[in-house]
Amino acid sequence: MSGERSGGVPSVGAFDITVLAMAKGPCLVLLCSGKRKSGKDYVTDRLRDRLGPDVCAILRLSGPLKEQYAKDHGLDFQRLLDPSEYKEKYRSDMIRWGEEKRNEDPGFFCRIIVDGASQPIWIVSDTRRRSDVDWFRSSYGELTQTVRVQASEATRRLRGWAFTPGIDDAESECGLDHGMSFDWTITNDGDSEVLNDQLDTLVDFIKLKLTQWEHAS
Ligand SMILES: Nc1ncnc2c1ncn2[C@@H]1O[C@H](COP(=O)(O)OP(=O)(O)O)[C@@H](O)[C@H]1O
Ligand SMILES: C[C@@](O)(CCOP(=O)(O)OP(=O)(O)O)CC(=O)O
């Protein structure tokens, strides 16, 4: 169940849970959002560390977006994935490019990232727009839960953030600021004990859902 591996080979438990997830669909879809440098990637990575990669998939809407944008513009896809200045240089144009795609088809990136996900717990690490939330809610209904990662501007500045007009005041950063009530809010201001306590509570909830899901016919 925990996805433990022995000698690099998936355990029977891990295999079973994958088969179950492929047959039943996901157990829980966590839609994670937060401002730049709030720690969305950090927090979602820590959640997956606790649950194990056989149980938990991190799905990034920006993954297929960056991949196609990199191909079209002759850029280094891997470098666009890092929390680096390279990504920041292209962010504004990637936003414009992604919005063109979403305007044609709001589910475009959502469908790509869920395709083939074989784990029961899905964490979408970068939900930014109401259309993303709407797509997941209409596709997975009550399996969806929203998670907001929160950090103060001071903390985000320490992590390299600086307010950039056209980005920090646009839909990409502000699309979920109003009209949403989040199921979970994780405060990630640098105190690891505070963060761990919040993750413990969320992981307990996820494990409970997993147990119910495994035993439901
Ligand atoms: N609780 C934390 N402890 C240590 N470093 C953190 C923490 N949260 C975020 N960071 C670091 O801050 C930077 C920005 O975090 P990241 O997860 O990339 O933010 P986002 O995905 O929201 O832009 C990264 O270098 C990350 O490792
Ligand atoms: C064009 C983007 O997808 C770029 C997002 O890149 P990341 O998801 O890596 O960003 P942060 O983690 O918040 O720094 C934004 C969008 O509006 O789609």
PDB file of C-alpha atoms and ligand atoms in Angstrom:
ATOM      1  CA  MET A   1       0.000   0.000   0.000  1.00  0.00           C
ATOM      2  CA  SER A   2       2.830   2.391   0.864  1.00  0.00           C
ATOM      3  CA  GLY A   3       4.572   1.826  -2.428  1.00  0.00           C
ATOM      4  CA  GLU A   4       7.717   0.430  -0.815  1.00  0.00           C
ATOM      5  CA  ARG A   5      10.187  -1.050  -3.243  1.00  0.00           C
ATOM      6  CA  SER A   6      12.558  -3.927  -2.773  1.00  0.00           C
ATOM      7  CA  GLY A   7      15.616  -4.178  -5.029  1.00  0.00           C
ATOM      8  CA  GLY A   8      14.160  -1.537  -7.319  1.00  0.00           C
ATOM      9  CA  VAL A   9      11.180  -3.720  -8.213  1.00  0.00           C
ATOM     10  CA  PRO A  10       7.698  -2.477  -7.296  1.00  0.00           C
ATOM     11  CA  SER A  11       6.254  -4.441  -4.400  1.00  0.00           C
ATOM     12  CA  VAL A  12       3.079  -6.455  -4.871  1.00  0.00           C
ATOM     13  CA  GLY A  13       1.262  -3.770  -2.848  1.00  0.00           C
ATOM     14  CA  ALA A  14       2.465  -1.016  -5.138  1.00  0.00           C
ATOM     15  CA  PHE A  15       1.482  -3.054  -8.187  1.00  0.00           C
ATOM     16  CA  ASP A  16      -1.973  -3.705  -6.759  1.00  0.00           C
ATOM     17  CA  ILE A  17      -2.613  -0.067  -6.054  1.00  0.00           C
ATOM     18  CA  THR A  18      -1.616   0.891  -9.592  1.00  0.00           C
ATOM     19  CA  VAL A  19      -3.936  -1.746 -11.063  1.00  0.00           C
ATOM     20  CA  LEU A  20      -6.714  -0.541  -8.779  1.00  0.00           C
ATOM     21  CA  ALA A  21      -6.157   3.099  -9.755  1.00  0.00           C
ATOM     22  CA  MET A  22      -6.143   2.274 -13.454  1.00  0.00           C
ATOM     23  CA  ALA A  23      -9.417   0.380 -13.036  1.00  0.00           C
ATOM     24  CA  LYS A  24     -11.227   2.728 -10.648  1.00  0.00           C
ATOM     25  CA  GLY A  25      -9.752   6.105 -11.487  1.00  0.00           C
ATOM     26  CA  PRO A  26      -8.265   8.410  -8.866  1.00  0.00           C
ATOM     27  CA  CYS A  27      -9.129   8.350  -5.203  1.00  0.00           C
ATOM     28  CA  LEU A  28      -8.447  12.052  -4.631  1.00  0.00           C
ATOM     29  CA  VAL A  29      -7.506  15.009  -6.825  1.00  0.00           C
ATOM     30  CA  LEU A  30      -5.825  17.824  -4.891  1.00  0.00           C
ATOM     31  CA  LEU A  31      -5.826  21.127  -6.756  1.00  0.00           C
ATOM     32  CA  CYS A  32      -2.915  23.098  -5.402  1.00  0.00           C
ATOM     33  CA  SER A  33      -2.509  26.812  -5.971  1.00  0.00           C
ATOM     34  CA  GLY A  34      -0.438  29.679  -4.634  1.00  0.00           C
ATOM     35  CA  LYS A  35       1.530  32.725  -5.648  1.00  0.00           C
ATOM     36  CA  ARG A  36       4.973  32.587  -7.212  1.00  0.00           C
ATOM     37  CA  LYS A  37       7.537  31.437  -4.616  1.00  0.00           C
ATOM     38  CA  SER A  38       4.855  30.518  -2.092  1.00  0.00           C
ATOM     39  CA  GLY A  39       6.346  27.025  -2.307  1.00  0.00           C
ATOM     40  CA  LYS A  40       3.835  25.049  -4.401  1.00  0.00           C
ATOM     41  CA  ASP A  41       6.523  22.749  -5.781  1.00  0.00           C
ATOM     42  CA  TYR A  42       8.243  22.407  -2.419  1.00  0.00           C
ATOM     43  CA  VAL A  43       5.027  21.540  -0.560  1.00  0.00           C
ATOM     44  CA  THR A  44       3.731  19.140  -3.194  1.00  0.00           C
ATOM     45  CA  ASP A  45       7.121  17.387  -3.325  1.00  0.00           C
ATOM     46  CA  ARG A  46       7.019  16.945   0.464  1.00  0.00           C
ATOM     47  CA  LEU A  47       3.519  15.460   0.197  1.00  0.00           C
ATOM     48  CA  ARG A  48       4.687  12.987  -2.421  1.00  0.00           C
ATOM     49  CA  ASP A  49       7.743  12.107  -0.276  1.00  0.00           C
ATOM     50  CA  ARG A  50       5.365  11.111   2.497  1.00  0.00           C
ATOM     51  CA  LEU A  51       2.948   9.154   0.319  1.00  0.00           C
ATOM     52  CA  GLY A  52       5.444   7.576  -2.055  1.00  0.00           C
ATOM     53  CA  PRO A  53       5.642   7.857  -5.850  1.00  0.00           C
ATOM     54  CA  ASP A  54       3.512   4.741  -6.401  1.00  0.00           C
ATOM     55  CA  VAL A  55       0.634   6.301  -4.498  1.00  0.00           C
ATOM     56  CA  CYS A  56       0.977   9.965  -5.411  1.00  0.00           C
ATOM     57  CA  ALA A  57       1.420  11.638  -8.797  1.00  0.00           C
ATOM     58  CA  ILE A  58       2.339  15.287  -9.120  1.00  0.00           C
ATOM     59  CA  LEU A  59       0.695  16.658 -12.247  1.00  0.00           C
ATOM     60  CA  ARG A  60       1.889  20.036 -13.533  1.00  0.00           C
ATOM     61  CA  LEU A  61      -0.299  22.026 -15.894  1.00  0.00           C
ATOM     62  CA  SER A  62       2.788  24.018 -16.823  1.00  0.00           C
ATOM     63  CA  GLY A  63       4.627  20.806 -17.878  1.00  0.00           C
ATOM     64  CA  PRO A  64       3.090  20.303 -21.337  1.00  0.00           C
ATOM     65  CA  LEU A  65       2.857  24.088 -21.721  1.00  0.00           C
ATOM     66  CA  LYS A  66       6.599  24.564 -21.165  1.00  0.00           C
ATOM     67  CA  GLU A  67       7.471  21.530 -23.264  1.00  0.00           C
ATOM     68  CA  GLN A  68       5.575  22.760 -26.334  1.00  0.00           C
ATOM     69  CA  TYR A  69       6.657  26.367 -25.789  1.00  0.00           C
ATOM     70  CA  ALA A  70      10.302  25.244 -25.592  1.00  0.00           C
ATOM     71  CA  LYS A  71       9.978  23.255 -28.832  1.00  0.00           C
ATOM     72  CA  ASP A  72       8.308  26.112 -30.674  1.00  0.00           C
ATOM     73  CA  HIS A  73      10.854  28.668 -29.480  1.00  0.00           C
ATOM     74  CA  GLY A  74      14.065  26.609 -29.525  1.00  0.00           C
ATOM     75  CA  LEU A  75      14.458  26.755 -25.713  1.00  0.00           C
ATOM     76  CA  ASP A  76      15.768  24.332 -23.093  1.00  0.00           C
ATOM     77  CA  PHE A  77      12.674  22.596 -21.634  1.00  0.00           C
ATOM     78  CA  GLN A  78      14.560  21.255 -18.580  1.00  0.00           C
ATOM     79  CA  ARG A  79      15.707  24.755 -17.630  1.00  0.00           C
ATOM     80  CA  LEU A  80      12.134  26.046 -17.826  1.00  0.00           C
ATOM     81  CA  LEU A  81      11.242  23.529 -15.107  1.00  0.00           C
ATOM     82  CA  ASP A  82      13.743  24.936 -12.547  1.00  0.00           C
ATOM     83  CA  PRO A  83      12.906  27.716 -10.095  1.00  0.00           C
ATOM     84  CA  SER A  84      15.460  29.871 -11.963  1.00  0.00           C
ATOM     85  CA  GLU A  85      15.813  33.202 -13.734  1.00  0.00           C
ATOM     86  CA  TYR A  86      15.687  31.343 -17.061  1.00  0.00           C
ATOM     87  CA  LYS A  87      11.996  30.535 -16.510  1.00  0.00           C
ATOM     88  CA  GLU A  88      11.290  34.094 -15.334  1.00  0.00           C
ATOM     89  CA  LYS A  89      12.738  35.522 -18.555  1.00  0.00           C
ATOM     90  CA  TYR A  90      10.088  33.714 -20.588  1.00  0.00           C
ATOM     91  CA  ARG A  91       7.209  33.664 -18.075  1.00  0.00           C
ATOM     92  CA  SER A  92       5.268  36.559 -19.517  1.00  0.00           C
ATOM     93  CA  ASP A  93       5.362  35.189 -23.060  1.00  0.00           C
ATOM     94  CA  MET A  94       4.587  31.643 -21.837  1.00  0.00           C
ATOM     95  CA  ILE A  95       1.515  33.029 -20.069  1.00  0.00           C
ATOM     96  CA  ARG A  96       0.374  34.709 -23.287  1.00  0.00           C
ATOM     97  CA  TRP A  97       1.035  31.539 -25.313  1.00  0.00           C
ATOM     98  CA  GLY A  98      -0.753  29.295 -22.782  1.00  0.00           C
ATOM     99  CA  GLU A  99      -3.748  31.632 -22.645  1.00  0.00           C
ATOM    100  CA  GLU A 100      -4.145  31.428 -26.396  1.00  0.00           C
ATOM    101  CA  LYS A 101      -4.350  27.634 -26.094  1.00  0.00           C
ATOM    102  CA  ARG A 102      -6.740  27.782 -23.129  1.00  0.00           C
ATOM    103  CA  ASN A 103      -9.002  30.284 -24.864  1.00  0.00           C
ATOM    104  CA  GLU A 104      -9.412  27.833 -27.733  1.00  0.00           C
ATOM    105  CA  ASP A 105      -9.883  24.887 -25.351  1.00  0.00           C
ATOM    106  CA  PRO A 106      -9.959  25.418 -21.534  1.00  0.00           C
ATOM    107  CA  GLY A 107      -9.294  21.709 -20.880  1.00  0.00           C
ATOM    108  CA  PHE A 108      -6.298  21.496 -23.226  1.00  0.00           C
ATOM    109  CA  PHE A 109      -3.535  21.178 -20.589  1.00  0.00           C
ATOM    110  CA  CYS A 110      -5.785  19.424 -18.047  1.00  0.00           C
ATOM    111  CA  ARG A 111      -6.482  16.506 -20.378  1.00  0.00           C
ATOM    112  CA  ILE A 112      -2.806  16.078 -21.242  1.00  0.00           C
ATOM    113  CA  ILE A 113      -1.649  15.830 -17.626  1.00  0.00           C
ATOM    114  CA  VAL A 114      -4.255  13.328 -16.451  1.00  0.00           C
ATOM    115  CA  ASP A 115      -3.660  11.046 -19.416  1.00  0.00           C
ATOM    116  CA  GLY A 116      -2.016   7.842 -18.168  1.00  0.00           C
ATOM    117  CA  ALA A 117      -1.679   8.877 -14.497  1.00  0.00           C
ATOM    118  CA  SER A 118      -1.649   5.502 -12.718  1.00  0.00           C
ATOM    119  CA  GLN A 119      -1.511   6.527  -9.066  1.00  0.00           C
ATOM    120  CA  PRO A 120      -4.605   6.928  -6.887  1.00  0.00           C
ATOM    121  CA  ILE A 121      -3.664  10.343  -5.464  1.00  0.00           C
ATOM    122  CA  TRP A 122      -3.195  13.167  -7.926  1.00  0.00           C
ATOM    123  CA  ILE A 123      -1.766  16.512  -6.919  1.00  0.00           C
ATOM    124  CA  VAL A 124      -2.117  19.221  -9.540  1.00  0.00           C
ATOM    125  CA  SER A 125       0.684  21.478  -8.342  1.00  0.00           C
ATOM    126  CA  ASP A 126      -0.123  24.662 -10.259  1.00  0.00           C
ATOM    127  CA  THR A 127      -3.838  25.387 -10.547  1.00  0.00           C
ATOM    128  CA  ARG A 128      -4.021  29.062 -11.490  1.00  0.00           C
ATOM    129  CA  ARG A 129      -7.295  29.748 -13.203  1.00  0.00           C
ATOM    130  CA  ARG A 130     -10.952  29.272 -12.471  1.00  0.00           C
ATOM    131  CA  SER A 131     -11.223  27.334 -15.754  1.00  0.00           C
ATOM    132  CA  ASP A 132      -8.695  24.777 -14.403  1.00  0.00           C
ATOM    133  CA  VAL A 133     -10.705  24.297 -11.198  1.00  0.00           C
ATOM    134  CA  ASP A 134     -13.959  24.078 -13.166  1.00  0.00           C
ATOM    135  CA  TRP A 135     -12.517  21.462 -15.524  1.00  0.00           C
ATOM    136  CA  PHE A 136     -11.330  19.225 -12.671  1.00  0.00           C
ATOM    137  CA  ARG A 137     -14.537  19.657 -10.710  1.00  0.00           C
ATOM    138  CA  SER A 138     -16.675  18.793 -13.704  1.00  0.00           C
ATOM    139  CA  SER A 139     -14.482  15.774 -14.499  1.00  0.00           C
ATOM    140  CA  TYR A 140     -13.870  14.406 -10.965  1.00  0.00           C
ATOM    141  CA  GLY A 141     -16.662  15.978  -8.885  1.00  0.00           C
ATOM    142  CA  GLU A 142     -16.385  15.379  -5.156  1.00  0.00           C
ATOM    143  CA  LEU A 143     -12.977  13.726  -5.517  1.00  0.00           C
ATOM    144  CA  THR A 144     -11.480  17.199  -5.900  1.00  0.00           C
ATOM    145  CA  GLN A 145     -10.137  19.186  -2.961  1.00  0.00           C
ATOM    146  CA  THR A 146      -8.487  22.593  -3.183  1.00  0.00           C
ATOM    147  CA  VAL A 147      -5.212  23.367  -1.407  1.00  0.00           C
ATOM    148  CA  ARG A 148      -3.844  26.900  -1.130  1.00  0.00           C
ATOM    149  CA  VAL A 149      -0.150  27.345  -0.365  1.00  0.00           C
ATOM    150  CA  GLN A 150       0.307  30.630   1.438  1.00  0.00           C
ATOM    151  CA  ALA A 151       3.475  32.585   2.145  1.00  0.00           C
ATOM    152  CA  SER A 152       3.946  36.230   3.073  1.00  0.00           C
ATOM    153  CA  GLU A 153       5.436  38.656   0.573  1.00  0.00           C
ATOM    154  CA  ALA A 154       8.471  38.951   2.848  1.00  0.00           C
ATOM    155  CA  THR A 155       9.056  35.190   2.687  1.00  0.00           C
ATOM    156  CA  ARG A 156       8.521  35.101  -1.054  1.00  0.00           C
ATOM    157  CA  ARG A 157      11.023  37.948  -1.477  1.00  0.00           C
ATOM    158  CA  LEU A 158      13.608  35.965   0.478  1.00  0.00           C
ATOM    159  CA  ARG A 159      13.024  33.176  -2.083  1.00  0.00           C
ATOM    160  CA  GLY A 160      13.738  35.571  -4.954  1.00  0.00           C
ATOM    161  CA  TRP A 161      10.335  37.022  -5.741  1.00  0.00           C
ATOM    162  CA  ALA A 162       9.902  40.642  -6.845  1.00  0.00           C
ATOM    163  CA  PHE A 163       6.606  42.166  -7.944  1.00  0.00           C
ATOM    164  CA  THR A 164       6.441  42.251 -11.730  1.00  0.00           C
ATOM    165  CA  PRO A 165       3.589  44.205 -13.346  1.00  0.00           C
ATOM    166  CA  GLY A 166       1.772  42.194 -15.987  1.00  0.00           C
ATOM    167  CA  ILE A 167       2.534  38.969 -14.109  1.00  0.00           C
ATOM    168  CA  ASP A 168       1.786  39.432 -10.408  1.00  0.00           C
ATOM    169  CA  ASP A 169      -1.363  41.427 -11.111  1.00  0.00           C
ATOM    170  CA  ALA A 170      -2.628  39.168 -13.921  1.00  0.00           C
ATOM    171  CA  GLU A 171      -4.879  36.086 -14.008  1.00  0.00           C
ATOM    172  CA  SER A 172      -1.941  33.671 -13.898  1.00  0.00           C
ATOM    173  CA  GLU A 173      -1.190  34.847 -10.324  1.00  0.00           C
ATOM    174  CA  CYS A 174      -4.546  36.277  -9.216  1.00  0.00           C
ATOM    175  CA  GLY A 175      -7.134  34.060 -10.938  1.00  0.00           C
ATOM    176  CA  LEU A 176      -8.053  32.268  -7.691  1.00  0.00           C
ATOM    177  CA  ASP A 177      -7.685  35.218  -5.286  1.00  0.00           C
ATOM    178  CA  HIS A 178     -11.434  35.814  -5.076  1.00  0.00           C
ATOM    179  CA  GLY A 179     -14.548  33.685  -5.107  1.00  0.00           C
ATOM    180  CA  MET A 180     -12.795  30.525  -3.924  1.00  0.00           C
ATOM    181  CA  SER A 181     -13.034  28.892  -0.560  1.00  0.00           C
ATOM    182  CA  PHE A 182     -10.131  26.494  -0.230  1.00  0.00           C
ATOM    183  CA  ASP A 183     -10.552  23.137   1.477  1.00  0.00           C
ATOM    184  CA  TRP A 184      -7.003  23.356   2.847  1.00  0.00           C
ATOM    185  CA  THR A 185      -4.631  26.249   3.450  1.00  0.00           C
ATOM    186  CA  ILE A 186      -0.974  25.426   4.044  1.00  0.00           C
ATOM    187  CA  THR A 187       1.111  28.219   5.516  1.00  0.00           C
ATOM    188  CA  ASN A 188       4.670  27.908   4.234  1.00  0.00           C
ATOM    189  CA  ASP A 189       6.599  30.756   5.794  1.00  0.00           C
ATOM    190  CA  GLY A 190       9.798  28.879   6.536  1.00  0.00           C
ATOM    191  CA  ASP A 191       9.079  27.239   9.896  1.00  0.00           C
ATOM    192  CA  SER A 192       9.517  23.541   9.141  1.00  0.00           C
ATOM    193  CA  GLU A 193       7.757  22.379  12.307  1.00  0.00           C
ATOM    194  CA  VAL A 194       4.666  24.440  11.449  1.00  0.00           C
ATOM    195  CA  LEU A 195       4.734  23.113   7.900  1.00  0.00           C
ATOM    196  CA  ASN A 196       5.198  19.493   9.011  1.00  0.00           C
ATOM    197  CA  ASP A 197       2.224  19.697  11.391  1.00  0.00           C
ATOM    198  CA  GLN A 198      -0.024  20.927   8.582  1.00  0.00           C
ATOM    199  CA  LEU A 199       1.270  18.257   6.204  1.00  0.00           C
ATOM    200  CA  ASP A 200       0.665  15.576   8.866  1.00  0.00           C
ATOM    201  CA  THR A 201      -2.997  16.599   9.072  1.00  0.00           C
ATOM    202  CA  LEU A 202      -3.428  16.617   5.300  1.00  0.00           C
ATOM    203  CA  VAL A 203      -1.612  13.282   4.910  1.00  0.00           C
ATOM    204  CA  ASP A 204      -3.855  11.723   7.586  1.00  0.00           C
ATOM    205  CA  PHE A 205      -6.889  12.857   5.585  1.00  0.00           C
ATOM    206  CA  ILE A 206      -5.391  11.471   2.338  1.00  0.00           C
ATOM    207  CA  LYS A 207      -4.628   8.119   3.982  1.00  0.00           C
ATOM    208  CA  LEU A 208      -8.159   7.879   5.313  1.00  0.00           C
ATOM    209  CA  LYS A 209      -9.538   8.511   1.817  1.00  0.00           C
ATOM    210  CA  LEU A 210      -7.148   5.890   0.424  1.00  0.00           C
ATOM    211  CA  THR A 211      -8.308   3.270   2.899  1.00  0.00           C
ATOM    212  CA  GLN A 212     -11.969   3.988   2.119  1.00  0.00           C
ATOM    213  CA  TRP A 213     -11.232   3.901  -1.613  1.00  0.00           C
ATOM    214  CA  GLU A 214      -9.376   0.575  -1.397  1.00  0.00           C
ATOM    215  CA  HIS A 215     -12.254  -1.038   0.482  1.00  0.00           C
ATOM    216  CA  ALA A 216     -15.082   0.390  -1.602  1.00  0.00           C
ATOM    217  CA  SER A 217     -16.347  -2.019  -4.224  1.00  0.00           C
TER     218      SER A 217
HETATM  219  N1  LIG B   1       9.455  25.349   3.502  1.00  0.00           N
HETATM  220  C1  LIG B   1      10.534  25.556   2.706  1.00  0.00           C
HETATM  221  N2  LIG B   1      11.769  25.282   3.203  1.00  0.00           N
HETATM  222  C2  LIG B   1      12.871  25.494   2.430  1.00  0.00           C
HETATM  223  N3  LIG B   1      12.844  25.991   1.163  1.00  0.00           N
HETATM  224  C3  LIG B   1      11.646  26.262   0.641  1.00  0.00           C
HETATM  225  C4  LIG B   1      10.430  26.071   1.375  1.00  0.00           C
HETATM  226  N4  LIG B   1       9.410  26.430   0.583  1.00  0.00           N
HETATM  227  C5  LIG B   1       9.935  26.820  -0.580  1.00  0.00           C
HETATM  228  N5  LIG B   1      11.278  26.740  -0.556  1.00  0.00           N
HETATM  229  C6  LIG B   1      12.216  27.112  -1.649  1.00  0.00           C
HETATM  230  O1  LIG B   1      11.779  28.360  -2.201  1.00  0.00           O
HETATM  231  C7  LIG B   1      11.925  28.353  -3.616  1.00  0.00           C
HETATM  232  C8  LIG B   1      10.551  28.599  -4.259  1.00  0.00           C
HETATM  233  O2  LIG B   1       9.715  27.484  -3.950  1.00  0.00           O
HETATM  234  P1  LIG B   1       8.847  26.776  -5.075  1.00  0.00           P
HETATM  235  O3  LIG B   1       8.282  25.548  -4.461  1.00  0.00           O
HETATM  236  O4  LIG B   1       9.614  26.637  -6.348  1.00  0.00           O
HETATM  237  O5  LIG B   1       7.692  27.890  -5.242  1.00  0.00           O
HETATM  238  P2  LIG B   1       6.542  28.014  -6.328  1.00  0.00           P
HETATM  239  O6  LIG B   1       6.425  26.652  -6.999  1.00  0.00           O
HETATM  240  O7  LIG B   1       5.314  28.373  -5.551  1.00  0.00           O
HETATM  241  O8  LIG B   1       6.980  29.123  -7.234  1.00  0.00           O
HETATM  242  C9  LIG B   1      12.529  27.006  -4.013  1.00  0.00           C
HETATM  243  O9  LIG B   1      13.924  27.158  -4.128  1.00  0.00           O
HETATM  244  C10 LIG B   1      12.178  26.118  -2.820  1.00  0.00           C
HETATM  245  O10 LIG B   1      13.081  25.062  -2.643  1.00  0.00           O
HETATM  246  C1  LIG B   2       3.377  29.972 -18.071  1.00  0.00           C
HETATM  247  C2  LIG B   2       3.119  29.397 -16.692  1.00  0.00           C
HETATM  248  O1  LIG B   2       2.597  28.094 -16.783  1.00  0.00           O
HETATM  249  C3  LIG B   2       4.466  29.330 -15.953  1.00  0.00           C
HETATM  250  C4  LIG B   2       4.343  28.645 -14.634  1.00  0.00           C
HETATM  251  O2  LIG B   2       5.528  28.133 -14.219  1.00  0.00           O
HETATM  252  P1  LIG B   2       5.638  27.471 -12.773  1.00  0.00           P
HETATM  253  O3  LIG B   2       4.437  26.647 -12.498  1.00  0.00           O
HETATM  254  O4  LIG B   2       6.967  26.786 -12.735  1.00  0.00           O
HETATM  255  O5  LIG B   2       5.610  28.749 -11.877  1.00  0.00           O
HETATM  256  P2  LIG B   2       5.853  28.974 -10.323  1.00  0.00           P
HETATM  257  O6  LIG B   2       6.024  27.609  -9.701  1.00  0.00           O
HETATM  258  O7  LIG B   2       4.652  29.689  -9.799  1.00  0.00           O
HETATM  259  O8  LIG B   2       7.092  29.773 -10.256  1.00  0.00           O
HETATM  260  C5  LIG B   2       2.127  30.262 -15.931  1.00  0.00           C
HETATM  261  C6  LIG B   2       0.737  30.211 -16.504  1.00  0.00           C
HETATM  262  O9  LIG B   2       0.028  31.225 -16.332  1.00  0.00           O
HETATM  263  O10 LIG B   2       0.301  29.205 -17.124  1.00  0.00           O
END
